Short mmCIF file of C-alpha atoms and ligand atoms in Angstrom, two decimals:
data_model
loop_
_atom_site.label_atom_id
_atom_site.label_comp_id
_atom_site.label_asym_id
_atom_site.label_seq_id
_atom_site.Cartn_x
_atom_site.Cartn_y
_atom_site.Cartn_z
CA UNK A 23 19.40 23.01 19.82
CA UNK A 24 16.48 24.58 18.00
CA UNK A 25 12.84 23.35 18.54
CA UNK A 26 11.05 23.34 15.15
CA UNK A 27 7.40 23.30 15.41
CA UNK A 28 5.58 20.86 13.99
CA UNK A 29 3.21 21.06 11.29
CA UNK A 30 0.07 18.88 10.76
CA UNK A 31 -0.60 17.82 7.29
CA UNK A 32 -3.66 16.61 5.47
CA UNK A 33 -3.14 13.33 3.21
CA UNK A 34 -5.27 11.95 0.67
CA UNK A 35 -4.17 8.53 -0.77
CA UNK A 36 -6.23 6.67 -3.40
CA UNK A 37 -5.25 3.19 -2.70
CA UNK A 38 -6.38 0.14 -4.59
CA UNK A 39 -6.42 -3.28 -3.87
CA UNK A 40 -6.39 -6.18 -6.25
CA UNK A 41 -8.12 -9.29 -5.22
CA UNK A 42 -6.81 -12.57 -7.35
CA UNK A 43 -7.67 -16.19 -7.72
CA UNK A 44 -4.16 -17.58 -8.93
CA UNK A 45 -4.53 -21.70 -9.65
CA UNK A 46 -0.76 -22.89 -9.18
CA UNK A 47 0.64 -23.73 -13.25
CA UNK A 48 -1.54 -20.52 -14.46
CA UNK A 49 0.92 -17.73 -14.15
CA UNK A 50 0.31 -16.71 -17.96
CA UNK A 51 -3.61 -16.91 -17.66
CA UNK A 52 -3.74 -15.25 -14.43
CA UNK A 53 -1.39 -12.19 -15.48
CA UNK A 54 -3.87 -11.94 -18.36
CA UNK A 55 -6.95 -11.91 -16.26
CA UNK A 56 -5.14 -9.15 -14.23
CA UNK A 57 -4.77 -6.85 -17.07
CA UNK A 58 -8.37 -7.16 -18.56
CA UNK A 59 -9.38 -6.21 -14.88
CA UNK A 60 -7.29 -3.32 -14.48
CA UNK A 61 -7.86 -2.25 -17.88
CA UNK A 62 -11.70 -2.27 -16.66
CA UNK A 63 -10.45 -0.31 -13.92
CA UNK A 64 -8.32 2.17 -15.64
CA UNK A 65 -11.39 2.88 -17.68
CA UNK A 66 -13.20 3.71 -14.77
CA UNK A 67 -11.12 5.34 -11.62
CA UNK A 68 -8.77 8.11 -11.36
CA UNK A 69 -5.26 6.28 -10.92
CA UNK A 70 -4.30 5.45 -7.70
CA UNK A 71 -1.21 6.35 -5.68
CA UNK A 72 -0.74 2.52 -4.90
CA UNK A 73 -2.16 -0.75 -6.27
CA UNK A 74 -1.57 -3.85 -3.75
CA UNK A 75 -1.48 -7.39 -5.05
CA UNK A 76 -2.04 -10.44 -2.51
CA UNK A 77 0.29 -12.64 -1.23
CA UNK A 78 1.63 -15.59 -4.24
CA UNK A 79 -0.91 -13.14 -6.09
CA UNK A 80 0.30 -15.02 -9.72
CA UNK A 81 1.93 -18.01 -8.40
CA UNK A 82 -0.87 -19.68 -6.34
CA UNK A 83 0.30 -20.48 -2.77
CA UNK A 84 -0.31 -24.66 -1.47
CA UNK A 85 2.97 -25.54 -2.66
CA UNK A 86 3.98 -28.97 -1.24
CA UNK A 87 7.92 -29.27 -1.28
CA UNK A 88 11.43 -26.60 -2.28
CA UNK A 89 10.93 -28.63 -5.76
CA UNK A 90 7.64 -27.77 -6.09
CA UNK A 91 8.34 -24.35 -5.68
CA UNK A 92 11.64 -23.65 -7.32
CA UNK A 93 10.49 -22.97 -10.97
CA UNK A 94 7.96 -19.94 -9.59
CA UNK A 95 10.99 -18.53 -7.41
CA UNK A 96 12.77 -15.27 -8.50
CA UNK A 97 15.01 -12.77 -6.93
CA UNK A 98 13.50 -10.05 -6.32
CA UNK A 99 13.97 -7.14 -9.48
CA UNK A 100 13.31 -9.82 -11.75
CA UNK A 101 10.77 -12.50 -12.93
CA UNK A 102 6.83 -12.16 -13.90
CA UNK A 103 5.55 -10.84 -10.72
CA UNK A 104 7.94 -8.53 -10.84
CA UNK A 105 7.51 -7.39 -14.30
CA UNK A 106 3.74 -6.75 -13.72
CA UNK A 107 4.37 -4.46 -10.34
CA UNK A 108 6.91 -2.67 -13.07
CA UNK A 109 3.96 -2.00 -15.81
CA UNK A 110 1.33 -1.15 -13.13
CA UNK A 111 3.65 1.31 -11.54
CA UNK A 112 4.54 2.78 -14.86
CA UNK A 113 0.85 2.49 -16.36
CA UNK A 114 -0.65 4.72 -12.79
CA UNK A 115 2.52 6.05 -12.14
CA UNK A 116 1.87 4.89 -8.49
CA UNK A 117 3.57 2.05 -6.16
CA UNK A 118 3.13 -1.21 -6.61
CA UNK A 119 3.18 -3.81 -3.90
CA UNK A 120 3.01 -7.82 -5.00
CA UNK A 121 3.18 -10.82 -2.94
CA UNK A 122 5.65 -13.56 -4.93
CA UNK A 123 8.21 -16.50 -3.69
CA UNK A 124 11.75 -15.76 -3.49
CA UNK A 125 14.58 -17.37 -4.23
CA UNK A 126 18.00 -15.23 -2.94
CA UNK A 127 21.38 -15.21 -5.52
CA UNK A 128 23.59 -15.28 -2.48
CA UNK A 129 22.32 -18.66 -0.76
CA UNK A 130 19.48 -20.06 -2.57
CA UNK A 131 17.23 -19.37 0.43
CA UNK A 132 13.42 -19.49 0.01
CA UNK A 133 11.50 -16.73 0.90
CA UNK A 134 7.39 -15.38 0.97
CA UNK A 135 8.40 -11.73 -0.04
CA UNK A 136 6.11 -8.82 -1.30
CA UNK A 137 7.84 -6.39 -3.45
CA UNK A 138 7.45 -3.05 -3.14
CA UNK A 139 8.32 -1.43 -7.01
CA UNK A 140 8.47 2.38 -7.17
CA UNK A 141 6.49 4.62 -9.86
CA UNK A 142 9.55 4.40 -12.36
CA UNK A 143 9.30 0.51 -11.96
CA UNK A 144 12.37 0.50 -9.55
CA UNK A 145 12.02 -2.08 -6.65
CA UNK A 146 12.55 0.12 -3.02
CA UNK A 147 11.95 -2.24 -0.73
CA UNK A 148 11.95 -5.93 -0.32
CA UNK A 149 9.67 -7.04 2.66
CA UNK A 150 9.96 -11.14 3.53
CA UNK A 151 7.79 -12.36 5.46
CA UNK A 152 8.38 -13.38 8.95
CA UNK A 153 5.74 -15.26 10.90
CA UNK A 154 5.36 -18.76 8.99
CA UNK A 155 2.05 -20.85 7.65
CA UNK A 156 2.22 -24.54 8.27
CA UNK A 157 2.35 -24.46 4.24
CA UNK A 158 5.04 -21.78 4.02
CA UNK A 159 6.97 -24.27 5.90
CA UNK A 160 6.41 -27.31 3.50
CA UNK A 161 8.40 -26.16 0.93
CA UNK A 162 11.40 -25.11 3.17
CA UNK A 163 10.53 -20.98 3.51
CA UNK A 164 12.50 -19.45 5.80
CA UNK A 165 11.64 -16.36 8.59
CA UNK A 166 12.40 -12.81 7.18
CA UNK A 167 15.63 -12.77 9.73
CA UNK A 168 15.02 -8.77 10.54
CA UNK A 169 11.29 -9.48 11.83
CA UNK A 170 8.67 -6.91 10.96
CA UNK A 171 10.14 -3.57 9.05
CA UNK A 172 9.52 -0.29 8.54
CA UNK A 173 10.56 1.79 5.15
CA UNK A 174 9.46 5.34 3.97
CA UNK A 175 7.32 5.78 1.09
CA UNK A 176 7.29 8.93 -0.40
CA UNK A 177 4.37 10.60 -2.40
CA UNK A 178 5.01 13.66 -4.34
CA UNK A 179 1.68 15.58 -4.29
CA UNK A 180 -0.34 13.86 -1.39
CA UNK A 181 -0.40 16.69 1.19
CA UNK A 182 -1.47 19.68 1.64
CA UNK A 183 -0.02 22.10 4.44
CA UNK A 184 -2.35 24.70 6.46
CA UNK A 185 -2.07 27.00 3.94
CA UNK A 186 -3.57 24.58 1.14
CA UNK A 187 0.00 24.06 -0.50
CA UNK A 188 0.69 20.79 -1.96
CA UNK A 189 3.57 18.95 -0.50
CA UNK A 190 5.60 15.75 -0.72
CA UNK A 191 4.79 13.33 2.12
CA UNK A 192 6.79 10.11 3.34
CA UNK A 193 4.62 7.48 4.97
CA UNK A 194 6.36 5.46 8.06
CA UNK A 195 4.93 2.28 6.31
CA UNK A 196 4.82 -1.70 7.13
CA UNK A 197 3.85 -4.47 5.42
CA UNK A 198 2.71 -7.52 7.23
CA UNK A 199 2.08 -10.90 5.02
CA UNK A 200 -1.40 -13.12 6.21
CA UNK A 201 0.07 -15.19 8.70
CA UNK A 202 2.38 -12.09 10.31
CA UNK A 203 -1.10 -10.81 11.55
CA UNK A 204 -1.70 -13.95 13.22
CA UNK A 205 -0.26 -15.23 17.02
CA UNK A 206 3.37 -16.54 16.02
CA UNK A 207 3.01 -20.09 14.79
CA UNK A 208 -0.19 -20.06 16.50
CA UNK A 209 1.30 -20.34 20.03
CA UNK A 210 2.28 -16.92 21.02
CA UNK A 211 -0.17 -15.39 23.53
CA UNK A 212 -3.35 -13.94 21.78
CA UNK A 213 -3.17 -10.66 23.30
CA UNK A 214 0.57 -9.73 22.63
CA UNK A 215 -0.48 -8.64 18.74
CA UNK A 216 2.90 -9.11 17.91
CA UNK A 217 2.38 -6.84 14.51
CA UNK A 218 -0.38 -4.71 15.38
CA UNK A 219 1.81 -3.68 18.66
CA UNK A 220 4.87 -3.25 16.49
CA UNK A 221 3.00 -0.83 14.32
CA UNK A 222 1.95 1.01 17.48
CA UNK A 223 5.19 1.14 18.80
CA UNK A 224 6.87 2.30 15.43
CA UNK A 225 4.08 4.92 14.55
CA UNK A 226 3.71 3.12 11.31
CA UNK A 227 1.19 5.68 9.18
CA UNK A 228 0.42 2.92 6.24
CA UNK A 229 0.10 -1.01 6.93
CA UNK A 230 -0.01 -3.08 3.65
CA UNK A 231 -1.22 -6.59 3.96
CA UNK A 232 -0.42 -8.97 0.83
CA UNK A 233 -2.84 -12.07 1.91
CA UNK A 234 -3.73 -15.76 1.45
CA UNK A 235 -5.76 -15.85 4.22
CA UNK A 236 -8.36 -19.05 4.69
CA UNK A 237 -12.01 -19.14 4.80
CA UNK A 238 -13.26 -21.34 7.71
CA UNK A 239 -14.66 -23.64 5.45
CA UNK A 240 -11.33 -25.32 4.52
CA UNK A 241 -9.80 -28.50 5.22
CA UNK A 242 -7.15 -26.85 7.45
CA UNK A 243 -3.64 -27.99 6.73
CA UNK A 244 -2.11 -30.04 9.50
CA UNK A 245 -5.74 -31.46 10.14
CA UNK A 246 -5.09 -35.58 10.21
CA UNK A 247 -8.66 -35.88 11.35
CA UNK A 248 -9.68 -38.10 8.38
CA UNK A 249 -13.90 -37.13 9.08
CA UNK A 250 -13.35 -33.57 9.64
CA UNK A 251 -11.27 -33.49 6.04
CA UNK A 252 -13.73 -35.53 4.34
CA UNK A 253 -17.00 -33.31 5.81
CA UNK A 254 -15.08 -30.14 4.55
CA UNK A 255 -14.31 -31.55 1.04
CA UNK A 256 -18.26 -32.47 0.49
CA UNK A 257 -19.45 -29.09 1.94
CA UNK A 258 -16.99 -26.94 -0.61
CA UNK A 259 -17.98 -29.14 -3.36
CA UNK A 260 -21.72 -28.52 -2.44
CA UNK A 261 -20.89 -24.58 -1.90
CA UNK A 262 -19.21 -24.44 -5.06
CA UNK A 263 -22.53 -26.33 -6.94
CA UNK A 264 -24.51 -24.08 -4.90
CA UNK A 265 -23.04 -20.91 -5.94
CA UNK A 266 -22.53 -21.83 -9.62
CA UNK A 267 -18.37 -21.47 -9.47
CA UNK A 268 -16.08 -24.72 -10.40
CA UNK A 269 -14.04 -26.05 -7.56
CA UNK A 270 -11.19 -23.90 -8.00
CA UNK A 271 -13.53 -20.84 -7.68
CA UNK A 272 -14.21 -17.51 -9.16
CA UNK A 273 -12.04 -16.40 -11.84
CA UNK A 274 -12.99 -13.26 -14.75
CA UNK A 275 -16.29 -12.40 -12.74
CA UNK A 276 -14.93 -9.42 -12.03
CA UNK A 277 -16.40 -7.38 -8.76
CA UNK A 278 -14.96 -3.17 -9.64
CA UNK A 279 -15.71 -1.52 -6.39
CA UNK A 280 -14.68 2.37 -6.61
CA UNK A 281 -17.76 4.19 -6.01
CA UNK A 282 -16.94 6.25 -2.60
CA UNK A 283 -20.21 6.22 -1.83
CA UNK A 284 -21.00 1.86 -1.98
CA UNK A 285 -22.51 0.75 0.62
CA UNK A 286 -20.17 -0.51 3.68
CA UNK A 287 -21.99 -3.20 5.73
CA UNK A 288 -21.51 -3.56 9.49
CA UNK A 289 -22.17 -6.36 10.97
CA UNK A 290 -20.56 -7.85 14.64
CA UNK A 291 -19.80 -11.06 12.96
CA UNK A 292 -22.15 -13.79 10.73
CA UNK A 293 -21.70 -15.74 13.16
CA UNK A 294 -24.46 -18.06 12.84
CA UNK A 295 -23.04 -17.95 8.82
CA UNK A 296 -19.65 -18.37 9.19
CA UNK A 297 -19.19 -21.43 7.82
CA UNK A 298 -20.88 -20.76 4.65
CA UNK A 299 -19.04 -20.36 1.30
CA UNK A 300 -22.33 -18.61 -0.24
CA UNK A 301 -22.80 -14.76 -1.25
CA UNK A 302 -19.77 -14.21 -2.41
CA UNK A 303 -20.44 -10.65 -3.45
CA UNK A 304 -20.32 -10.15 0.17
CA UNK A 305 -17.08 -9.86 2.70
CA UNK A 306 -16.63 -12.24 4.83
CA UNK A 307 -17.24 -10.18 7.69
CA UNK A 308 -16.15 -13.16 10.52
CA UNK A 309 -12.98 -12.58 8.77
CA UNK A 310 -12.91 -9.01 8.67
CA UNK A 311 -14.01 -9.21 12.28
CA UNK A 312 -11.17 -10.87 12.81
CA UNK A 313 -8.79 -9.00 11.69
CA UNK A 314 -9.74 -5.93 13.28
CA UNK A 315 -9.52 -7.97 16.51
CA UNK A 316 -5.59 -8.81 15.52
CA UNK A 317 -5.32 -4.67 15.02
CA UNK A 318 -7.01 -4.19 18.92
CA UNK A 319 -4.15 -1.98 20.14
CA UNK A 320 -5.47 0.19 17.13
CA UNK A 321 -9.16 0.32 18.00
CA UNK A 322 -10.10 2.40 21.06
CA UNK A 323 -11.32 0.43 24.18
CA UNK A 324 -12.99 1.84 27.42
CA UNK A 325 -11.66 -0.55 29.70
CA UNK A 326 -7.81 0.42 29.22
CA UNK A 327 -8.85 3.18 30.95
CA UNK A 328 -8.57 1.06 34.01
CA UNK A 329 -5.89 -0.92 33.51
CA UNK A 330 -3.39 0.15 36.60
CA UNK A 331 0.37 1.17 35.62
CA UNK A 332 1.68 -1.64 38.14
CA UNK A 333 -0.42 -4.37 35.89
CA UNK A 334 1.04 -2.95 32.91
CA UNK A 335 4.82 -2.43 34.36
CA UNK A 336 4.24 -5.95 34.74
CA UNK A 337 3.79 -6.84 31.55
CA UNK A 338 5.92 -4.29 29.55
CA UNK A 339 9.06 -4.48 31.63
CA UNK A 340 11.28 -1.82 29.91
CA UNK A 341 14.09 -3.01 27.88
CA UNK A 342 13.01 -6.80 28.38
CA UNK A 343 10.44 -7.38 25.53
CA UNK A 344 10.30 -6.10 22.54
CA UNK A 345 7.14 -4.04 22.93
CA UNK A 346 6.60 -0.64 24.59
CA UNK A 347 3.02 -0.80 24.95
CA UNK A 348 -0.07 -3.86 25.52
CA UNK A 349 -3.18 -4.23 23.76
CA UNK A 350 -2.45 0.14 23.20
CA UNK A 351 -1.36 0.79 26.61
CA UNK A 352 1.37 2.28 27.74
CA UNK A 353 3.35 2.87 31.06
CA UNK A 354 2.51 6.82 30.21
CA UNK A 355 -0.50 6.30 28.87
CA UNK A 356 -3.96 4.76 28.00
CA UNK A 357 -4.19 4.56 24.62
CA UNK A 358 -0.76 5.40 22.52
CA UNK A 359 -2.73 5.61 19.24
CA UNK A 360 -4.98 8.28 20.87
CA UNK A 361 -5.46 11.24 17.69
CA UNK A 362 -3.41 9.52 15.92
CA UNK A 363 -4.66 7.83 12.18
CA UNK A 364 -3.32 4.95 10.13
CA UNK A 365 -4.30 3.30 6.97
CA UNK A 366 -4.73 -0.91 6.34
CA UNK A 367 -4.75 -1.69 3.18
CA UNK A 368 -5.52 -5.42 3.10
CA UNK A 369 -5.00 -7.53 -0.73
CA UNK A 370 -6.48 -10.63 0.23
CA UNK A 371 -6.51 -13.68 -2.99
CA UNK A 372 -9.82 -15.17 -3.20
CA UNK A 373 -10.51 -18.94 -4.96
CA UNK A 374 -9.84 -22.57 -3.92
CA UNK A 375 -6.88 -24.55 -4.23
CA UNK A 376 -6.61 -28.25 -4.06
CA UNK A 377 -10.84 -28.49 -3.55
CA UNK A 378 -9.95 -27.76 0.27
CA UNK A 379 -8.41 -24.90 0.62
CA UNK A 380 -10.75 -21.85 0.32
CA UNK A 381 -9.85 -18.39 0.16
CA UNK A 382 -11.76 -15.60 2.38
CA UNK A 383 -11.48 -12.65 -0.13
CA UNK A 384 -12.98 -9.97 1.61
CA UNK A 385 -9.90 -7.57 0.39
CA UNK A 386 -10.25 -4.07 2.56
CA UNK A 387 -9.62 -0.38 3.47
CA UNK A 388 -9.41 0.57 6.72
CA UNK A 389 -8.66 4.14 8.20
CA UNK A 390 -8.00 3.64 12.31
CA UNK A 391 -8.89 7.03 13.31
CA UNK A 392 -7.58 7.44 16.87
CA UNK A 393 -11.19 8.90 17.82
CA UNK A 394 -12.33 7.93 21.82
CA UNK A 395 -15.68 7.43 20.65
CA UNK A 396 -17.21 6.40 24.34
CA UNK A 397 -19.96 3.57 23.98
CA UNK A 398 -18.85 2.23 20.54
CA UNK A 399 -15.95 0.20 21.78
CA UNK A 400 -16.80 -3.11 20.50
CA UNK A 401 -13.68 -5.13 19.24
CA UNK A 402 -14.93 -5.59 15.69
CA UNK A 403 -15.87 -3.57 12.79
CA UNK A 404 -18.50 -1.53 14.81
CA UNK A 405 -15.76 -0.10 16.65
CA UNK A 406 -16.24 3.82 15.61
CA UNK A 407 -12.46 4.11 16.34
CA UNK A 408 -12.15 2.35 12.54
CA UNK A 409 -13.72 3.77 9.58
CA UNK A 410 -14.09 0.54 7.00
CA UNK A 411 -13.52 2.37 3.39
CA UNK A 412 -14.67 -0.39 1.73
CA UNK A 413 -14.65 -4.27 1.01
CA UNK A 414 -14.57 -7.05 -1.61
CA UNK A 415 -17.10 -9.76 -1.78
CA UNK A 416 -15.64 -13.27 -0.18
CA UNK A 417 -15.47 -15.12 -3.68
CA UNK A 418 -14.93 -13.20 -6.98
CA UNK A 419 -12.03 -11.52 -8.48
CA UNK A 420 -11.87 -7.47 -8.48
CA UNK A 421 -10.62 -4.27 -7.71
CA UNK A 422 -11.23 -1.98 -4.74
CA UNK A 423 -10.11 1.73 -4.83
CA UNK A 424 -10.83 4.54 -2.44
CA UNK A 425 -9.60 7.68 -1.48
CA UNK A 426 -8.38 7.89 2.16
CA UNK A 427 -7.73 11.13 4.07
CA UNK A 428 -5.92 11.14 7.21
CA UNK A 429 -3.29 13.92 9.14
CA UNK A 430 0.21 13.52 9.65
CA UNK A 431 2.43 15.65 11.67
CA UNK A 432 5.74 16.47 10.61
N1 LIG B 523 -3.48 -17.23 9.68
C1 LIG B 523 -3.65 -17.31 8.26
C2 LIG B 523 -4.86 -18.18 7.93
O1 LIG B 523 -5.33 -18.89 8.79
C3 LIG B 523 -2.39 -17.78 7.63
C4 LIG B 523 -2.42 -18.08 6.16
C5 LIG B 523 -1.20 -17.58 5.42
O2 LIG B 523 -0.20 -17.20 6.03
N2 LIG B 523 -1.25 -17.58 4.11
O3 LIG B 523 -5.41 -18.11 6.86
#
């Protein structure tokens, strides 16, 4: 057998993300709020290499029951959602990745999919997703039955070699759908990071999120406390008075964020803030907080440093659970991700559904950058080990594009 060297190569990606208040019954008038923002965009960016909708991005997502739900649910190469990916793919000649509710030919089986539709408008990949929302579960979704995937993605003139030649590059990539990020139906140990440890594992190079992720103000589903429902209602309707937006939320204020150089606030966590539904030009940066806390094996930590291999054989017993490393670790090693880089690209829907449940915005680009920065290790957004490209506001519709460079080897 001959060794072939490897060769590193450098990747720039101009990603967008969409961020989209879709009321349920408003497919039409959200599909035509999404082209009068990306026409605004088009008028203003170079086109991206992929645009990412959020999960139910024209559909709306508290669906109560299968009948509910059946008249929004498609297969997946046909219907409106897919139709849009199809024109934004052809209009940027880039991917396009939309959340939408599936309905399978075979078997009638309900499904929260994201699409993923190639530059020519053909669909390449199919991603369901697998860890389930108390309201996924309401109207009869099932698990994606393969768990979290992997597919290539290939972009034609992304790369350049060491000699400055463009090349074609395909991305190991994943997409994970809101609740996926989270512990499995909230039970699972916090510390396995059942996705983010996948993605480790798998050396996935680009994570796409599709999202309907909650702000902490909501009346949490499942919540039969009768006070705490009633307090949440009053305080959204107060937020929503406050901040001039009707109870359903922002929709056609549209936030364009693709200036490289807009300003990226840090900020361990607003904590004192966090429930407030108020600035919502601004992320919600408990949220974002959070999320980089569910992408810990990602982010570099001192302390795995001196984590002992016994500890660890303990609790990555090979060939007995589906992970080969723990918060990062290895059996081999401290940190797996060490000089390596990966890209998050996270389309979360913004808005409020039912007058109790809020959406946290706060759409994002992340580069993890595989740096041991020593003495910047906290397990938030100050972590130096992730470079924050950019975020939405909490509240209003919009687009966020950026350029993101990061080395492969191949
Ligand atoms: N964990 C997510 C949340 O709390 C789940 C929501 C979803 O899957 N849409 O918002």
């Amino acid at each position: 057998m001959s060794s072939v060297a490897s060769t590193k190569l450098a990747v720039n990606l101009r990603i967008a993300v969409v961020q989209l208040n879709p009321q349920i019954g408003q497919v039409k008038q959200t599909i035509a709020r999404t082209w009068e923002l990306l026409n605004k965009f088009k008028q203003n960016s170079k086109p991206p290499d992929i645009v990412v909708f959020p999960e139910f991005a024209l559909t709306g997502y508290n669906f109560h029951s299968r009948d509910q739900i059946l008249p929004y649910c498609t297969v997946a190469n046909v219907g409106p959602s897919y139709d849009l990916a199809c024109k934004v793919s052809q209009t940027f000649q880039c991917y396009t990745v939309i959340g939408y509710p599936e309905k399978t030919m075979e078997d009638d089986r309900l499904y929260n999919a994201a699409a993923v539709v190639d530059p020519k408008g053909q669909l390449v990949f199919n991603y369901r997703k697998s860890f389930l929302y108390e309201t996924d579960e309401e109207w009869g979704c099932n698990e994606n039955p393969r768990g979290f995937q992997t597919f290539p993605l290939t972009f034609k003139n992304n790369a350049r070699d060491a000699n400055g030649n463009l090349q074609e590059v395909t991305l190991k990539t994943s997409i994970g759908i809101c609740m996926d990020l989270s512990p499995y139906k909230f039970k699972a140990p916090f510390h396995d990071c059942e996705f983010a440890t996948y993605n480790l594992d798998q050396a996935t190079e680009l994570i796409i999120c599709p999202m309907a992720w909650l702000h902490s103000i909501s009346a949490i589903a499942g919540n039969d406390n009768e006070n705490d429902v009633r307090l949440a209602l009053h305080t959204i309707e107060r937020s929503c008075e406050r901040e001039h937006v009707p109870l359903d939320g922002s929709r056609g204020q549209f936030e364009l964020n693709v200036s490289e150089n807009a300003t990226i606030r840090l900020s361990r966590s607003d904590e004192g803030n966090r429930m407030a539904y108020a600035e919502l030009d601004k992320p919600d940066m408990s949220n974002v907080n959070y999320w980089l806390l569910r992408f810990l094996p990602f982010l570099f930590l001192q302390e795995r440093k001196e984590w002992s291999p016994q500890a660890l054989s303990k609790v990555i017993p090979d060939g007995r659970l589906p992970r080969n490393s723990y918060i990062g670790a290895t059996r081999s090693g401290h940190w797996a991700f060490k000089n390596r880089s990966a890209v998050l690209a996270i389309a979360n829907r913004c808005g409020i559904e039912e007058a109790k449940t809020v959406f946290a915005g706060s759409s994002g680009i992340y580069k993890f950058n595989g740096k041991e920065c020593e003495g910047h290790d906290a397990m938030d957004s100050t972590n130096n080990s992730v470079e924050l490209r950019g975020n939405l506001g909490k509240g209003h519709e919009g687009i966020l594009c950026r350029d993101v460079q990061f080395q492969v080897v191949r």
